[in-house]
């Protein structure tokens, strides 16, 4: 059974930090591109960052320099550390797994095979 379970969301003030985690099971974690997406109320879901099977990372411009995506291949866990958070970072954050063996293709994973249920991040000014 495939599972992607996010945790670590919460409410912080602007300038604060959060680290999101995604525990995976049943997805052959080490063989897939992994990614984080987010969706703010009234907006479409947007890609935030990707990390390839080989650890190569890519970020959208709005989070570049403030966020770090990592993967722990021993624990099949994906993380997203976010620093200097801004109110515009407020959104539901989702973990995603790409299709088996397919490359990430950039900072936005277009080939999502599995989604997590999301974790809420709220940043107040």
mmCIF file of N, CA and C in Angstrom:
data_model
loop_
_atom_site.group_PDB
_atom_site.id
_atom_site.type_symbol
_atom_site.label_atom_id
_atom_site.label_comp_id
_atom_site.label_asym_id
_atom_site.label_seq_id
_atom_site.Cartn_x
_atom_site.Cartn_y
_atom_site.Cartn_z
ATOM 1 N N UNK A 1 0.847 -1.188 0.000
ATOM 2 C CA UNK A 1 0.000 0.000 0.000
ATOM 3 C C UNK A 1 0.883 1.239 0.000
ATOM 4 N N UNK A 2 0.599 2.143 -0.930
ATOM 5 C CA UNK A 2 1.368 3.374 -1.044
ATOM 6 C C UNK A 2 0.885 4.386 -0.031
ATOM 7 N N UNK A 3 1.845 4.975 0.664
ATOM 8 C CA UNK A 3 1.510 6.045 1.603
ATOM 9 C C UNK A 3 2.564 7.135 1.576
ATOM 10 N N UNK A 4 2.108 8.375 1.516
ATOM 11 C CA UNK A 4 2.943 9.551 1.702
ATOM 12 C C UNK A 4 2.266 10.373 2.794
ATOM 13 N N UNK A 5 2.937 10.510 3.919
ATOM 14 C CA UNK A 5 2.320 11.177 5.070
ATOM 15 C C UNK A 5 3.165 12.369 5.483
ATOM 16 N N UNK A 6 2.602 13.556 5.293
ATOM 17 C CA UNK A 6 3.309 14.778 5.643
ATOM 18 C C UNK A 6 3.093 15.146 7.104
ATOM 19 N N UNK A 7 4.052 15.870 7.639
ATOM 20 C CA UNK A 7 3.949 16.403 8.993
ATOM 21 C C UNK A 7 4.845 17.628 9.084
ATOM 22 N N UNK A 8 4.714 18.354 10.182
ATOM 23 C CA UNK A 8 5.606 19.473 10.425
ATOM 24 C C UNK A 8 5.027 20.843 10.133
ATOM 25 N N UNK A 9 3.837 20.895 9.579
ATOM 26 C CA UNK A 9 3.229 22.186 9.321
ATOM 27 C C UNK A 9 2.845 22.874 10.621
ATOM 28 N N UNK A 10 2.457 24.132 10.511
ATOM 29 C CA UNK A 10 2.055 24.881 11.689
ATOM 30 C C UNK A 10 1.901 26.349 11.381
ATOM 31 N N UNK A 11 1.755 27.132 12.436
ATOM 32 C CA UNK A 11 1.596 28.577 12.319
ATOM 33 C C UNK A 11 2.826 29.262 12.874
ATOM 34 N N UNK A 12 3.389 30.160 12.073
ATOM 35 C CA UNK A 12 4.566 30.910 12.487
ATOM 36 C C UNK A 12 4.398 32.365 12.069
ATOM 37 N N UNK A 13 5.184 33.222 12.661
ATOM 38 C CA UNK A 13 5.209 34.610 12.227
ATOM 39 C C UNK A 13 6.249 34.787 11.128
ATOM 40 N N UNK A 14 6.103 35.831 10.371
ATOM 41 C CA UNK A 14 7.024 36.092 9.266
ATOM 42 C C UNK A 14 8.461 36.129 9.772
ATOM 43 N N UNK A 15 9.321 35.513 8.991
ATOM 44 C CA UNK A 15 10.721 35.409 9.381
ATOM 45 C C UNK A 15 11.058 34.121 10.091
ATOM 46 N N UNK A 16 10.028 33.373 10.474
ATOM 47 C CA UNK A 16 10.237 32.118 11.168
ATOM 48 C C UNK A 16 10.610 30.977 10.234
ATOM 49 N N UNK A 17 10.770 29.813 10.816
ATOM 50 C CA UNK A 17 11.196 28.624 10.066
ATOM 51 C C UNK A 17 10.308 27.435 10.398
ATOM 52 N N UNK A 18 10.189 26.545 9.436
ATOM 53 C CA UNK A 18 9.508 25.263 9.624
ATOM 54 C C UNK A 18 10.240 24.210 8.816
ATOM 55 N N UNK A 19 10.174 22.984 9.295
ATOM 56 C CA UNK A 19 10.677 21.856 8.514
ATOM 57 C C UNK A 19 9.546 20.862 8.332
ATOM 58 N N UNK A 20 9.186 20.649 7.082
ATOM 59 C CA UNK A 20 8.151 19.680 6.745
ATOM 60 C C UNK A 20 8.795 18.328 6.467
ATOM 61 N N UNK A 21 8.095 17.283 6.821
ATOM 62 C CA UNK A 21 8.577 15.929 6.557
ATOM 63 C C UNK A 21 7.506 15.131 5.844
ATOM 64 N N UNK A 22 7.952 14.154 5.075
ATOM 65 C CA UNK A 22 7.046 13.264 4.353
ATOM 66 C C UNK A 22 7.576 11.846 4.505
ATOM 67 N N UNK A 23 6.865 11.053 5.253
ATOM 68 C CA UNK A 23 7.242 9.655 5.442
ATOM 69 C C UNK A 23 6.575 8.820 4.360
ATOM 70 N N UNK A 24 7.372 8.046 3.646
ATOM 71 C CA UNK A 24 6.810 7.259 2.544
ATOM 72 C C UNK A 24 6.895 5.769 2.845
ATOM 73 N N UNK A 25 5.975 5.045 2.241
ATOM 74 C CA UNK A 25 6.020 3.592 2.298
ATOM 75 C C UNK A 25 5.368 3.051 1.035
ATOM 76 N N UNK A 26 5.908 1.967 0.534
ATOM 77 C CA UNK A 26 5.326 1.309 -0.629
ATOM 78 C C UNK A 26 5.518 2.004 -1.953
ATOM 79 N N UNK A 27 6.478 2.984 -2.050
ATOM 80 C CA UNK A 27 6.631 3.739 -3.292
ATOM 81 C C UNK A 27 7.986 3.559 -3.948
ATOM 82 N N UNK A 28 8.820 2.638 -3.496
ATOM 83 C CA UNK A 28 10.173 2.525 -4.041
ATOM 84 C C UNK A 28 10.836 3.893 -4.040
ATOM 85 N N UNK A 29 10.910 4.468 -2.878
ATOM 86 C CA UNK A 29 11.330 5.853 -2.660
ATOM 87 C C UNK A 29 12.621 6.186 -3.398
ATOM 88 N N UNK A 30 13.606 5.306 -3.361
ATOM 89 C CA UNK A 30 14.919 5.604 -3.922
ATOM 90 C C UNK A 30 14.934 5.609 -5.447
ATOM 91 N N UNK A 31 13.846 5.199 -6.070
ATOM 92 C CA UNK A 31 13.796 5.093 -7.526
ATOM 93 C C UNK A 31 12.949 6.180 -8.174
ATOM 94 N N UNK A 32 12.533 7.159 -7.381
ATOM 95 C CA UNK A 32 11.637 8.195 -7.890
ATOM 96 C C UNK A 32 12.153 9.594 -7.595
ATOM 97 N N UNK A 33 11.823 10.505 -8.496
ATOM 98 C CA UNK A 33 11.930 11.916 -8.174
ATOM 99 C C UNK A 33 10.882 12.209 -7.108
ATOM 100 N N UNK A 34 11.261 13.021 -6.105
ATOM 101 C CA UNK A 34 10.319 13.430 -5.066
ATOM 102 C C UNK A 34 10.187 14.947 -5.105
ATOM 103 N N UNK A 35 9.038 15.438 -4.670
ATOM 104 C CA UNK A 35 8.784 16.869 -4.805
ATOM 105 C C UNK A 35 7.849 17.375 -3.721
ATOM 106 N N UNK A 36 7.891 18.679 -3.558
ATOM 107 C CA UNK A 36 6.928 19.388 -2.713
ATOM 108 C C UNK A 36 6.118 20.340 -3.598
ATOM 109 N N UNK A 37 4.829 20.371 -3.320
ATOM 110 C CA UNK A 37 3.913 21.307 -3.949
ATOM 111 C C UNK A 37 3.193 22.075 -2.856
ATOM 112 N N UNK A 38 2.532 23.158 -3.236
ATOM 113 C CA UNK A 38 1.704 23.886 -2.280
ATOM 114 C C UNK A 38 0.489 24.465 -2.997
ATOM 115 N N UNK A 39 -0.545 24.673 -2.203
ATOM 116 C CA UNK A 39 -1.765 25.260 -2.756
ATOM 117 C C UNK A 39 -2.363 26.202 -1.728
ATOM 118 N N UNK A 40 -2.441 27.466 -2.106
ATOM 119 C CA UNK A 40 -3.067 28.476 -1.262
ATOM 120 C C UNK A 40 -4.551 28.564 -1.626
ATOM 121 N N UNK A 41 -5.384 29.006 -0.705
ATOM 122 C CA UNK A 41 -6.825 29.113 -0.993
ATOM 123 C C UNK A 41 -7.077 29.963 -2.225
ATOM 124 N N UNK A 42 -7.864 29.434 -3.131
ATOM 125 C CA UNK A 42 -8.208 30.162 -4.343
ATOM 126 C C UNK A 42 -7.175 30.084 -5.443
ATOM 127 N N UNK A 43 -6.062 29.411 -5.156
ATOM 128 C CA UNK A 43 -4.988 29.303 -6.160
ATOM 129 C C UNK A 43 -4.838 27.866 -6.639
ATOM 130 N N UNK A 44 -4.191 27.729 -7.773
ATOM 131 C CA UNK A 44 -3.871 26.394 -8.259
ATOM 132 C C UNK A 44 -2.688 25.828 -7.460
ATOM 133 N N UNK A 45 -2.594 24.519 -7.472
ATOM 134 C CA UNK A 45 -1.462 23.883 -6.834
ATOM 135 C C UNK A 45 -0.206 24.201 -7.633
ATOM 136 N N UNK A 46 0.873 24.570 -6.958
ATOM 137 C CA UNK A 46 2.114 24.895 -7.645
ATOM 138 C C UNK A 46 3.275 24.081 -7.073
ATOM 139 N N UNK A 47 4.186 23.730 -7.963
ATOM 140 C CA UNK A 47 5.378 23.037 -7.527
ATOM 141 C C UNK A 47 6.301 23.987 -6.792
ATOM 142 N N UNK A 48 6.998 23.467 -5.793
ATOM 143 C CA UNK A 48 7.902 24.268 -4.980
ATOM 144 C C UNK A 48 9.348 23.833 -5.179
ATOM 145 N N UNK A 49 9.589 22.526 -5.114
ATOM 146 C CA UNK A 49 10.955 22.015 -5.220
ATOM 147 C C UNK A 49 10.924 20.552 -5.590
ATOM 148 N N UNK A 50 12.026 20.106 -6.185
ATOM 149 C CA UNK A 50 12.175 18.696 -6.517
ATOM 150 C C UNK A 50 13.554 18.220 -6.091
ATOM 151 N N UNK A 51 13.661 16.922 -5.898
ATOM 152 C CA UNK A 51 14.956 16.299 -5.638
ATOM 153 C C UNK A 51 14.987 14.974 -6.396
ATOM 154 N N UNK A 52 16.011 14.799 -7.181
ATOM 155 C CA UNK A 52 16.098 13.603 -8.024
ATOM 156 C C UNK A 52 16.533 12.388 -7.220
ATOM 157 N N UNK A 53 16.517 11.258 -7.912
ATOM 158 C CA UNK A 53 16.983 10.007 -7.293
ATOM 159 C C UNK A 53 18.428 10.146 -6.828
ATOM 160 N N UNK A 54 19.163 11.037 -7.489
ATOM 161 C CA UNK A 54 20.590 11.189 -7.204
ATOM 162 C C UNK A 54 20.878 12.368 -6.283
ATOM 163 N N UNK A 55 19.826 13.007 -5.781
ATOM 164 C CA UNK A 55 20.013 14.103 -4.842
ATOM 165 C C UNK A 55 20.148 15.471 -5.469
ATOM 166 N N UNK A 56 19.908 15.578 -6.767
ATOM 167 C CA UNK A 56 19.977 16.881 -7.427
ATOM 168 C C UNK A 56 18.691 17.649 -7.119
ATOM 169 N N UNK A 57 18.839 18.883 -6.674
ATOM 170 C CA UNK A 57 17.689 19.672 -6.238
ATOM 171 C C UNK A 57 17.392 20.827 -7.181
ATOM 172 N N UNK A 58 16.147 21.250 -7.153
ATOM 173 C CA UNK A 58 15.737 22.394 -7.959
ATOM 174 C C UNK A 58 14.570 23.082 -7.246
ATOM 175 N N UNK A 59 14.529 24.425 -7.329
ATOM 176 C CA UNK A 59 13.542 25.209 -6.593
ATOM 177 C C UNK A 59 12.902 26.252 -7.497
ATOM 178 N N UNK A 60 11.682 26.611 -7.190
ATOM 179 C CA UNK A 60 11.095 27.752 -7.873
ATOM 180 C C UNK A 60 11.733 29.018 -7.302
ATOM 181 N N UNK A 61 11.701 30.080 -8.079
ATOM 182 C CA UNK A 61 12.415 31.297 -7.705
ATOM 183 C C UNK A 61 11.955 31.876 -6.368
ATOM 184 N N UNK A 62 10.668 31.782 -6.090
ATOM 185 C CA UNK A 62 10.135 32.441 -4.894
ATOM 186 C C UNK A 62 10.609 31.819 -3.584
ATOM 187 N N UNK A 63 11.123 30.595 -3.632
ATOM 188 C CA UNK A 63 11.609 29.951 -2.399
ATOM 189 C C UNK A 63 13.112 29.707 -2.438
ATOM 190 N N UNK A 64 13.716 29.950 -3.586
ATOM 191 C CA UNK A 64 15.148 29.688 -3.736
ATOM 192 C C UNK A 64 15.930 30.533 -2.746
ATOM 193 N N UNK A 65 16.885 29.894 -2.056
ATOM 194 C CA UNK A 65 17.680 30.604 -1.061
ATOM 195 C C UNK A 65 17.072 30.593 0.322
ATOM 196 N N UNK A 66 15.795 30.239 0.416
ATOM 197 C CA UNK A 66 15.109 30.184 1.710
ATOM 198 C C UNK A 66 14.700 28.766 2.080
ATOM 199 N N UNK A 67 14.761 27.864 1.123
ATOM 200 C CA UNK A 67 14.255 26.504 1.357
ATOM 201 C C UNK A 67 15.294 25.477 0.950
ATOM 202 N N UNK A 68 15.251 24.326 1.619
ATOM 203 C CA UNK A 68 16.144 23.225 1.287
ATOM 204 C C UNK A 68 15.355 21.925 1.295
ATOM 205 N N UNK A 69 15.368 21.243 0.155
ATOM 206 C CA UNK A 69 14.719 19.938 0.052
ATOM 207 C C UNK A 69 15.785 18.862 0.190
ATOM 208 N N UNK A 70 15.485 17.850 0.996
ATOM 209 C CA UNK A 70 16.416 16.749 1.201
ATOM 210 C C UNK A 70 15.648 15.434 1.240
ATOM 211 N N UNK A 71 16.374 14.359 1.006
ATOM 212 C CA UNK A 71 15.776 13.035 1.116
ATOM 213 C C UNK A 71 16.704 12.135 1.914
ATOM 214 N N UNK A 72 16.113 11.349 2.788
ATOM 215 C CA UNK A 72 16.848 10.393 3.591
ATOM 216 C C UNK A 72 16.539 9.020 3.021
ATOM 217 N N UNK A 73 17.504 8.467 2.286
ATOM 218 C CA UNK A 73 17.246 7.206 1.595
ATOM 219 C C UNK A 73 17.175 6.022 2.555
ATOM 220 N N UNK A 74 17.742 6.171 3.725
ATOM 221 C CA UNK A 74 17.676 5.086 4.707
ATOM 222 C C UNK A 74 16.311 5.020 5.380
ATOM 223 N N UNK A 75 15.665 6.193 5.514
ATOM 224 C CA UNK A 75 14.368 6.249 6.197
ATOM 225 C C UNK A 75 13.201 6.479 5.242
ATOM 226 N N UNK A 76 13.505 6.577 3.929
ATOM 227 C CA UNK A 76 12.459 6.844 2.936
ATOM 228 C C UNK A 76 11.630 8.076 3.314
ATOM 229 N N UNK A 77 12.340 9.102 3.679
ATOM 230 C CA UNK A 77 11.692 10.326 4.141
ATOM 231 C C UNK A 77 12.175 11.517 3.340
ATOM 232 N N UNK A 78 11.221 12.362 2.972
ATOM 233 C CA UNK A 78 11.491 13.601 2.255
ATOM 234 C C UNK A 78 11.280 14.759 3.213
ATOM 235 N N UNK A 79 12.114 15.790 3.097
ATOM 236 C CA UNK A 79 11.964 16.951 3.984
ATOM 237 C C UNK A 79 12.036 18.239 3.179
ATOM 238 N N UNK A 80 11.461 19.278 3.762
ATOM 239 C CA UNK A 80 11.572 20.623 3.199
ATOM 240 C C UNK A 80 11.775 21.582 4.360
ATOM 241 N N UNK A 81 12.976 22.128 4.451
ATOM 242 C CA UNK A 81 13.261 23.134 5.465
ATOM 243 C C UNK A 81 12.999 24.499 4.857
ATOM 244 N N UNK A 82 12.203 25.282 5.540
ATOM 245 C CA UNK A 82 11.849 26.605 5.033
ATOM 246 C C UNK A 82 12.226 27.653 6.065
ATOM 247 N N UNK A 83 13.027 28.613 5.633
ATOM 248 C CA UNK A 83 13.485 29.691 6.505
ATOM 249 C C UNK A 83 12.949 31.025 6.005
ATOM 250 N N UNK A 84 13.022 32.019 6.862
ATOM 251 C CA UNK A 84 12.574 33.359 6.510
ATOM 252 C C UNK A 84 11.200 33.310 5.829
ATOM 253 N N UNK A 85 10.282 32.638 6.480
ATOM 254 C CA UNK A 85 8.956 32.454 5.895
ATOM 255 C C UNK A 85 8.223 33.778 5.752
ATOM 256 N N UNK A 86 7.427 33.865 4.693
ATOM 257 C CA UNK A 86 6.672 35.067 4.377
ATOM 258 C C UNK A 86 5.182 34.738 4.364
ATOM 259 N N UNK A 87 4.334 35.716 4.570
ATOM 260 C CA UNK A 87 2.884 35.448 4.525
ATOM 261 C C UNK A 87 2.448 34.776 3.222
ATOM 262 N N UNK A 88 3.107 35.096 2.128
ATOM 263 C CA UNK A 88 2.740 34.480 0.852
ATOM 264 C C UNK A 88 3.143 33.016 0.747
ATOM 265 N N UNK A 89 3.853 32.514 1.742
ATOM 266 C CA UNK A 89 4.148 31.080 1.795
ATOM 267 C C UNK A 89 2.995 30.286 2.409
ATOM 268 N N UNK A 90 1.997 30.970 2.922
ATOM 269 C CA UNK A 90 0.853 30.307 3.525
ATOM 270 C C UNK A 90 0.138 29.447 2.495
ATOM 271 N N UNK A 91 0.006 28.152 2.803
ATOM 272 C CA UNK A 91 -0.596 27.209 1.867
ATOM 273 C C UNK A 91 -0.644 25.828 2.506
ATOM 274 N N UNK A 92 -1.382 24.947 1.847
ATOM 275 C CA UNK A 92 -1.293 23.525 2.167
ATOM 276 C C UNK A 92 -0.126 22.982 1.358
ATOM 277 N N UNK A 93 0.774 22.293 2.026
ATOM 278 C CA UNK A 93 1.951 21.742 1.374
ATOM 279 C C UNK A 93 1.785 20.236 1.197
ATOM 280 N N UNK A 94 2.090 19.791 -0.020
ATOM 281 C CA UNK A 94 1.905 18.391 -0.382
ATOM 282 C C UNK A 94 3.226 17.756 -0.810
ATOM 283 N N UNK A 95 3.422 16.547 -0.380
ATOM 284 C CA UNK A 95 4.522 15.717 -0.843
ATOM 285 C C UNK A 95 4.048 14.943 -2.076
ATOM 286 N N UNK A 96 4.946 14.736 -3.034
ATOM 287 C CA UNK A 96 4.578 14.014 -4.250
ATOM 288 C C UNK A 96 5.722 13.112 -4.691
ATOM 289 N N UNK A 97 5.353 11.983 -5.261
ATOM 290 C CA UNK A 97 6.327 11.043 -5.803
ATOM 291 C C UNK A 97 6.120 10.931 -7.303
ATOM 292 N N UNK A 98 7.222 10.993 -8.047
ATOM 293 C CA UNK A 98 7.128 10.901 -9.491
ATOM 294 C C UNK A 98 7.016 9.458 -9.961
ATOM 295 N N UNK A 99 6.835 9.318 -11.247
ATOM 296 C CA UNK A 99 6.749 7.988 -11.850
ATOM 297 C C UNK A 99 8.084 7.277 -11.716
ATOM 298 N N UNK A 100 8.030 5.993 -11.512
ATOM 299 C CA UNK A 100 9.226 5.184 -11.312
ATOM 300 C C UNK A 100 10.260 5.428 -12.410
ATOM 301 N N UNK A 101 11.476 5.739 -11.997
ATOM 302 C CA UNK A 101 12.646 5.937 -12.860
ATOM 303 C C UNK A 101 12.622 7.229 -13.686
ATOM 304 N N UNK A 102 11.514 7.959 -13.714
ATOM 305 C CA UNK A 102 11.468 9.153 -14.550
ATOM 306 C C UNK A 102 12.224 10.292 -13.880
ATOM 307 N N UNK A 103 12.908 11.147 -14.657
ATOM 308 C CA UNK A 103 13.618 12.288 -14.063
ATOM 309 C C UNK A 103 12.649 13.354 -13.579
ATOM 310 N N UNK A 104 13.190 14.265 -12.751
ATOM 311 C CA UNK A 104 12.347 15.342 -12.226
ATOM 312 C C UNK A 104 11.939 16.313 -13.320
ATOM 313 N N UNK A 105 12.888 16.657 -14.192
ATOM 314 C CA UNK A 105 12.567 17.577 -15.275
ATOM 315 C C UNK A 105 12.521 19.026 -14.878
ATOM 316 N N UNK A 106 13.110 19.388 -13.739
ATOM 317 C CA UNK A 106 13.130 20.795 -13.350
ATOM 318 C C UNK A 106 12.621 20.986 -11.943
ATOM 319 N N UNK A 107 12.219 22.216 -11.637
ATOM 320 C CA UNK A 107 11.790 22.547 -10.283
ATOM 321 C C UNK A 107 10.343 22.154 -10.007
ATOM 322 N N UNK A 108 9.608 21.803 -11.065
ATOM 323 C CA UNK A 108 8.216 21.388 -10.903
ATOM 324 C C UNK A 108 8.059 19.995 -11.493
ATOM 325 N N UNK A 109 7.625 19.080 -10.681
ATOM 326 C CA UNK A 109 7.416 17.707 -11.129
ATOM 327 C C UNK A 109 6.101 17.622 -11.885
ATOM 328 N N UNK A 110 6.184 17.311 -13.167
ATOM 329 C CA UNK A 110 4.983 17.240 -13.996
ATOM 330 C C UNK A 110 4.384 15.850 -14.077
ATOM 331 N N UNK A 111 5.104 14.881 -13.570
ATOM 332 C CA UNK A 111 4.703 13.487 -13.724
ATOM 333 C C UNK A 111 4.513 12.880 -12.343
ATOM 334 N N UNK A 112 3.460 13.290 -11.658
ATOM 335 C CA UNK A 112 3.210 12.839 -10.293
ATOM 336 C C UNK A 112 2.446 11.523 -10.293
ATOM 337 N N UNK A 113 3.022 10.551 -9.605
ATOM 338 C CA UNK A 113 2.359 9.250 -9.491
ATOM 339 C C UNK A 113 1.526 9.154 -8.210
ATOM 340 N N UNK A 114 2.030 9.777 -7.132
ATOM 341 C CA UNK A 114 1.339 9.691 -5.845
ATOM 342 C C UNK A 114 1.417 11.031 -5.110
ATOM 343 N N UNK A 115 0.353 11.297 -4.367
ATOM 344 C CA UNK A 115 0.261 12.509 -3.550
ATOM 345 C C UNK A 115 0.078 12.147 -2.083
ATOM 346 N N UNK A 116 0.616 13.024 -1.232
ATOM 347 C CA UNK A 116 0.273 12.931 0.171
ATOM 348 C C UNK A 116 -1.005 13.711 0.450
ATOM 349 N N UNK A 117 -1.404 13.727 1.715
ATOM 350 C CA UNK A 117 -2.671 14.371 2.074
ATOM 351 C C UNK A 117 -2.496 15.847 2.419
ATOM 352 N N UNK A 118 -1.274 16.279 2.632
ATOM 353 C CA UNK A 118 -0.997 17.687 2.873
ATOM 354 C C UNK A 118 -0.807 18.038 4.328
ATOM 355 N N UNK A 119 -0.060 19.126 4.542
ATOM 356 C CA UNK A 119 0.122 19.692 5.869
ATOM 357 C C UNK A 119 0.059 21.217 5.729
ATOM 358 N N UNK A 120 -0.654 21.864 6.623
ATOM 359 C CA UNK A 120 -0.922 23.295 6.495
ATOM 360 C C UNK A 120 0.216 24.125 7.078
ATOM 361 N N UNK A 121 0.614 25.136 6.319
ATOM 362 C CA UNK A 121 1.587 26.127 6.783
ATOM 363 C C UNK A 121 0.905 27.490 6.746
ATOM 364 N N UNK A 122 0.916 28.174 7.870
ATOM 365 C CA UNK A 122 0.321 29.503 7.966
ATOM 366 C C UNK A 122 1.357 30.478 8.512
ATOM 367 N N UNK A 123 1.596 31.536 7.755
ATOM 368 C CA UNK A 123 2.585 32.534 8.147
ATOM 369 C C UNK A 123 1.871 33.863 8.332
ATOM 370 N N UNK A 124 1.967 34.412 9.522
ATOM 371 C CA UNK A 124 1.316 35.687 9.812
ATOM 372 C C UNK A 124 2.345 36.813 9.790
ATOM 373 N N UNK A 125 1.864 37.980 9.436
ATOM 374 C CA UNK A 125 2.778 39.125 9.334
ATOM 375 C C UNK A 125 2.936 39.833 10.659
#
